[in-house]
PDB file of C-alpha atoms in Angstrom:
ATOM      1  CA  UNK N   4     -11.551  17.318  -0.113  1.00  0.00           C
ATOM      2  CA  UNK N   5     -11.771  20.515  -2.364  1.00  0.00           C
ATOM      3  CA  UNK N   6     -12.715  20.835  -5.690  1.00  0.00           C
ATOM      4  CA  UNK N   7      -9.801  20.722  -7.386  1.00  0.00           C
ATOM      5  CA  UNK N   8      -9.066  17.965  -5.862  1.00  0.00           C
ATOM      6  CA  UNK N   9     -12.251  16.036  -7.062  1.00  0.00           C
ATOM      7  CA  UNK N  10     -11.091  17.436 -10.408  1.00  0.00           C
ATOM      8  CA  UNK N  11      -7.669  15.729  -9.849  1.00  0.00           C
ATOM      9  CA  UNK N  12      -8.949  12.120  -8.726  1.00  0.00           C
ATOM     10  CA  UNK N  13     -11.271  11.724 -11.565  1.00  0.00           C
ATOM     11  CA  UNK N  14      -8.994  12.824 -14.204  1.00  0.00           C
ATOM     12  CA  UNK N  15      -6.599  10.026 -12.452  1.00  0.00           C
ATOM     13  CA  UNK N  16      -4.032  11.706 -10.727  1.00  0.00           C
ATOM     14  CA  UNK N  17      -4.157  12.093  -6.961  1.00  0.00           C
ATOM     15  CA  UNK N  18      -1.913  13.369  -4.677  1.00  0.00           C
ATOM     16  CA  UNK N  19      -0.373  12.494  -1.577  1.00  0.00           C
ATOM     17  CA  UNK N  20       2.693  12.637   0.667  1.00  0.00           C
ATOM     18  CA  UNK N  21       5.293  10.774   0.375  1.00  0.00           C
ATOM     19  CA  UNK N  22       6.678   8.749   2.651  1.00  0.00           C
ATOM     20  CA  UNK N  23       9.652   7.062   1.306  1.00  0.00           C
ATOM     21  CA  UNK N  24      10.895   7.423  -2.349  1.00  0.00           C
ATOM     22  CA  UNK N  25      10.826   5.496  -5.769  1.00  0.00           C
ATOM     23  CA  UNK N  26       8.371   4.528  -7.762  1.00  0.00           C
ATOM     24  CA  UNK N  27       5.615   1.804  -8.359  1.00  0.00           C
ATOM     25  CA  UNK N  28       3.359   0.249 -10.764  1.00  0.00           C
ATOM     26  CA  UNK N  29       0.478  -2.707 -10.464  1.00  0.00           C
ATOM     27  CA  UNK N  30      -3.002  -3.598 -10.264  1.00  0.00           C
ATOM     28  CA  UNK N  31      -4.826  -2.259  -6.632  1.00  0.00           C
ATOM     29  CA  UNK N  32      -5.664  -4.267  -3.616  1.00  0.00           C
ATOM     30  CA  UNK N  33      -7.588  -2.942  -1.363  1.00  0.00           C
ATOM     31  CA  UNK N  34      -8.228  -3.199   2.241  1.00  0.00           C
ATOM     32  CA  UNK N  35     -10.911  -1.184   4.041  1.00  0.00           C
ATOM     33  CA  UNK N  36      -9.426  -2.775   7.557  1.00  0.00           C
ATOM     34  CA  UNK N  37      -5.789  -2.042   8.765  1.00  0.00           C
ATOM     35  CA  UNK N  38      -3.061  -4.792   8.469  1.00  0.00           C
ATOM     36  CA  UNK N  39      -0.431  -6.671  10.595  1.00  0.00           C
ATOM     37  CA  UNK N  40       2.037  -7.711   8.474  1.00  0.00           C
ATOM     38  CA  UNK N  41       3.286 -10.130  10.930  1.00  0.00           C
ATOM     39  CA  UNK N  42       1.336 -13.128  11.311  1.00  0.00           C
ATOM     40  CA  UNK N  43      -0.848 -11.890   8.507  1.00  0.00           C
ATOM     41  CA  UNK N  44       1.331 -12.218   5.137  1.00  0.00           C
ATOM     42  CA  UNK N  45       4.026 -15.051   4.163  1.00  0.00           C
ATOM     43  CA  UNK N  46       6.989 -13.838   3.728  1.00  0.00           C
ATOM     44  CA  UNK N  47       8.300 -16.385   1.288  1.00  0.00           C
ATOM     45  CA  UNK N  48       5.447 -15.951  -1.034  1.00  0.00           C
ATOM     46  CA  UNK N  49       3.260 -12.401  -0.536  1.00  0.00           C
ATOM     47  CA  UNK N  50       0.670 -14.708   0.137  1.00  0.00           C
ATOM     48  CA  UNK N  51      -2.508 -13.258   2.660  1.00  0.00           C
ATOM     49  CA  UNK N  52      -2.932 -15.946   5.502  1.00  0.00           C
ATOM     50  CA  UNK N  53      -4.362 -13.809   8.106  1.00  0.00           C
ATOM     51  CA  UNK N  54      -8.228 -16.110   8.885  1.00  0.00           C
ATOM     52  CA  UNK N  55     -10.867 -14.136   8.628  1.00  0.00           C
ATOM     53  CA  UNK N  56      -9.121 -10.776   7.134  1.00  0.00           C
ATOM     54  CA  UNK N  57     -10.926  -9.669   3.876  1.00  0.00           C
ATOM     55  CA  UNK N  58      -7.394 -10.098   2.149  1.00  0.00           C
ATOM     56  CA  UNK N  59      -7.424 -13.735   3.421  1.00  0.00           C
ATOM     57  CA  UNK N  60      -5.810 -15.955   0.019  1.00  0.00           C
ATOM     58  CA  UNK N  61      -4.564 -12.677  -1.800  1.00  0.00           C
ATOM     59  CA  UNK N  62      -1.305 -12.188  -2.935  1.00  0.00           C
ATOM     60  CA  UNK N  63       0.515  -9.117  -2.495  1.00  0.00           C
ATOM     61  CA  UNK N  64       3.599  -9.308  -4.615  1.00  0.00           C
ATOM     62  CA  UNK N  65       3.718  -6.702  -7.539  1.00  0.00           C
ATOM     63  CA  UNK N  66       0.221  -5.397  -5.911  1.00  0.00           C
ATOM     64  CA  UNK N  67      -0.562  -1.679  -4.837  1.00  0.00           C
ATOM     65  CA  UNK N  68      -1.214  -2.498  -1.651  1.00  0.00           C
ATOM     66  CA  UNK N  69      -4.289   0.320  -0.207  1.00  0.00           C
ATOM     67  CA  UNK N  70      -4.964   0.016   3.085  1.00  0.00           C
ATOM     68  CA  UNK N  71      -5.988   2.685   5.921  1.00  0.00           C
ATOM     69  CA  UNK N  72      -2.938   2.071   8.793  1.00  0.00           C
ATOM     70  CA  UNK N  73      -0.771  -0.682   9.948  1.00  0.00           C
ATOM     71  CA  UNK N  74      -1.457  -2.030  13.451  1.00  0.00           C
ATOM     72  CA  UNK N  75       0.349  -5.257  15.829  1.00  0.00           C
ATOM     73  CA  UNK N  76       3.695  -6.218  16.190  1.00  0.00           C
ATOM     74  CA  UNK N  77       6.892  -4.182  14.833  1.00  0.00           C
ATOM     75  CA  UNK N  78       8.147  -7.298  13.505  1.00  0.00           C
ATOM     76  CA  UNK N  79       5.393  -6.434  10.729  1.00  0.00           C
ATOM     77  CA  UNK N  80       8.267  -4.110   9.693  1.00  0.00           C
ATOM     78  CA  UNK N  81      10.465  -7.478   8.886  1.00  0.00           C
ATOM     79  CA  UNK N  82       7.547  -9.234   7.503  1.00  0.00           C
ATOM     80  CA  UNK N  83       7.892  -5.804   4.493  1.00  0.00           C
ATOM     81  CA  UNK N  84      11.639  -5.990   4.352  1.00  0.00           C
ATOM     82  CA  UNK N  85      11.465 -10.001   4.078  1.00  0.00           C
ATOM     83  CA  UNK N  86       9.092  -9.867   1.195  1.00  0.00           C
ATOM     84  CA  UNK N  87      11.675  -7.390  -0.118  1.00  0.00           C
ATOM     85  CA  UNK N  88      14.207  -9.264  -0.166  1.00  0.00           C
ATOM     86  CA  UNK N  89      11.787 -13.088  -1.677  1.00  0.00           C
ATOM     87  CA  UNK N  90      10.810 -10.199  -4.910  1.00  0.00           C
ATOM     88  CA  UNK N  91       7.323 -10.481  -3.118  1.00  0.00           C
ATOM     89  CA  UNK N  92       6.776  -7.429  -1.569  1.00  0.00           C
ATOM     90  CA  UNK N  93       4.091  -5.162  -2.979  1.00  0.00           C
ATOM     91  CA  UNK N  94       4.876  -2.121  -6.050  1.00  0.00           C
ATOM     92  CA  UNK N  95       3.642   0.426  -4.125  1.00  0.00           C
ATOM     93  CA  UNK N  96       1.556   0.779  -0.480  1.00  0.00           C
ATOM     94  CA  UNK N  97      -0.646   3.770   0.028  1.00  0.00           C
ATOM     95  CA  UNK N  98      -2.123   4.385   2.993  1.00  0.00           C
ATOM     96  CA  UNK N  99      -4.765   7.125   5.070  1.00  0.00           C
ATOM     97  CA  UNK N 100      -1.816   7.331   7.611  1.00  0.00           C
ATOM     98  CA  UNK N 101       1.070   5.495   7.626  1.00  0.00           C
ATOM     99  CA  UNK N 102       2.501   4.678  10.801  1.00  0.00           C
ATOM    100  CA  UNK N 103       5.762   3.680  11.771  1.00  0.00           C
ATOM    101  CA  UNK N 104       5.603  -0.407  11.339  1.00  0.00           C
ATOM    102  CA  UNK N 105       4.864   0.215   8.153  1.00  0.00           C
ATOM    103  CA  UNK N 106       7.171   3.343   7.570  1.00  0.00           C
ATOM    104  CA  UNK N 107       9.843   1.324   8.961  1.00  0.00           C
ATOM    105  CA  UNK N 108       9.431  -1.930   6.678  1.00  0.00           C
ATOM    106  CA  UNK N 109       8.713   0.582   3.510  1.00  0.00           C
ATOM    107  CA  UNK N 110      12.244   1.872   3.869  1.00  0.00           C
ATOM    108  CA  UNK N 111      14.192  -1.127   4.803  1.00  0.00           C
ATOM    109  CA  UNK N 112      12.340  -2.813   1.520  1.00  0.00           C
ATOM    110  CA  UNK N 113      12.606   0.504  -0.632  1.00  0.00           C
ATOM    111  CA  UNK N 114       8.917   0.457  -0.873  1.00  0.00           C
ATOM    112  CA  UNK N 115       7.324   3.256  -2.472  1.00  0.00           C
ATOM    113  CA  UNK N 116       5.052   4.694   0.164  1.00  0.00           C
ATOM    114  CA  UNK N 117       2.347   7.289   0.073  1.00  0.00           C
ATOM    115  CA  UNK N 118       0.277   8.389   2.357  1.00  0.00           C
ATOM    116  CA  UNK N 119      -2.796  11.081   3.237  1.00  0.00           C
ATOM    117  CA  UNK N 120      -3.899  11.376  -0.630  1.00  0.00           C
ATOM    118  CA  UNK N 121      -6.504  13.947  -1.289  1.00  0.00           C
ATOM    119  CA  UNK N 122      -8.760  11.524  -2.340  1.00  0.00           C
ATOM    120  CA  UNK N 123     -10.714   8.794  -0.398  1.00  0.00           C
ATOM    121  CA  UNK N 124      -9.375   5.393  -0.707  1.00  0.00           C
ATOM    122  CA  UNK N 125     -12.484   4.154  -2.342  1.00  0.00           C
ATOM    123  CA  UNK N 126     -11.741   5.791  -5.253  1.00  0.00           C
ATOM    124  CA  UNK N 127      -8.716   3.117  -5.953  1.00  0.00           C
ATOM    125  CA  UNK N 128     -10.520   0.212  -6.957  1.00  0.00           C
ATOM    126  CA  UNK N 129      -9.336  -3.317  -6.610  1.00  0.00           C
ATOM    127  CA  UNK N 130      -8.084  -4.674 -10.377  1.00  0.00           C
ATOM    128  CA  UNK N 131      -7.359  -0.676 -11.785  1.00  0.00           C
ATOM    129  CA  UNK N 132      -3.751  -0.336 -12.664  1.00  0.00           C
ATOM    130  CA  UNK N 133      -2.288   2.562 -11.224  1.00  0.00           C
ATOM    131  CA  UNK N 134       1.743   4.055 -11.550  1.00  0.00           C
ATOM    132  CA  UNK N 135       2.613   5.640  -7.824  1.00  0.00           C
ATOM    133  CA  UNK N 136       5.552   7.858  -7.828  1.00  0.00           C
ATOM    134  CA  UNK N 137       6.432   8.444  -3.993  1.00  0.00           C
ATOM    135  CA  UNK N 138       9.071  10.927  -5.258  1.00  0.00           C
ATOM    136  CA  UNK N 139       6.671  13.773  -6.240  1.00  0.00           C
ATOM    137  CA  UNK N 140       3.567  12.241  -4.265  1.00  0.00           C
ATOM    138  CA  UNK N 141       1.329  11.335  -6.765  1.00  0.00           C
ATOM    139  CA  UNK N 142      -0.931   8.751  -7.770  1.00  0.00           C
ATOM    140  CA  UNK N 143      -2.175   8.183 -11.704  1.00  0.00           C
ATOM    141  CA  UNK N 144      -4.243   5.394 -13.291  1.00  0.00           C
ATOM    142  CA  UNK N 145      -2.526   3.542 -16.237  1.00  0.00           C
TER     143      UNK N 145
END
């Protein structure tokens, strides 16, 4: 990370690349561990269900979802575009690198997605509300 973009991240705004388009606005959850989507999250309800995963009885819905990668089953691409379509998908996901299961449900559930921001993911915490605006690839607290 340079310097300016230490500046950037503690004055709020980091940036990132976008990965599909729109815009998004919610409280952060955070993962440090990667996520299937299938098997993992309800579909009906945004609900976390995977045992064991540090998410395990979050919800998801309206959430900025921060997470490293996807991983499992392309059907974790349904799980996103299910949630879509039940209003319990997340605002926003950001990820380190955003791979295609979750590429693939972002766009069939016009999920904003960002990915590769110039700040660690640590510096999102869980409960700060940030706006994420996958059209110019940035990320700002609110």
């Amino acid at each position: 990370m340079t310097a300016e973009s230490s500046d950037s991240a503690a004055e709020g705004a980091i940036d990132a690349e976008p990965i599909t388009e729109g815009q998004g606005r919610g409280e952060v959850l955070r993962s440090d561990v990667p996520i299937s989507f299938y098997g993992a999250v309800e579909p009906d309800t945004g609900e976390f269900i995977e045992d064991g995963h540090p998410l395990e009885g979050e919800n998801i819905a309206g959430k900025v979802l921060v997470f490293p990668r996807g991983k499992g089953s392309t059907v974790g691409s349904y799980v996103l575009y299910g949630l879509a379509n039940n209003d319990c998908a997340p605002a926003a996901i950001i990820n380190e690198e955003t791979e295609t299961i979750v590429a693939t449900g972002a766009i069939l559930g016009e999920i904003p997605c960002l990915d590769s921001p110039d700040a660690p993911l640590e510096t999102l915490e869980d409960g700060e509300r940030v706006a994420v605006d996958a059209d110019a690839g940035t990320i700002r607290r609110v």
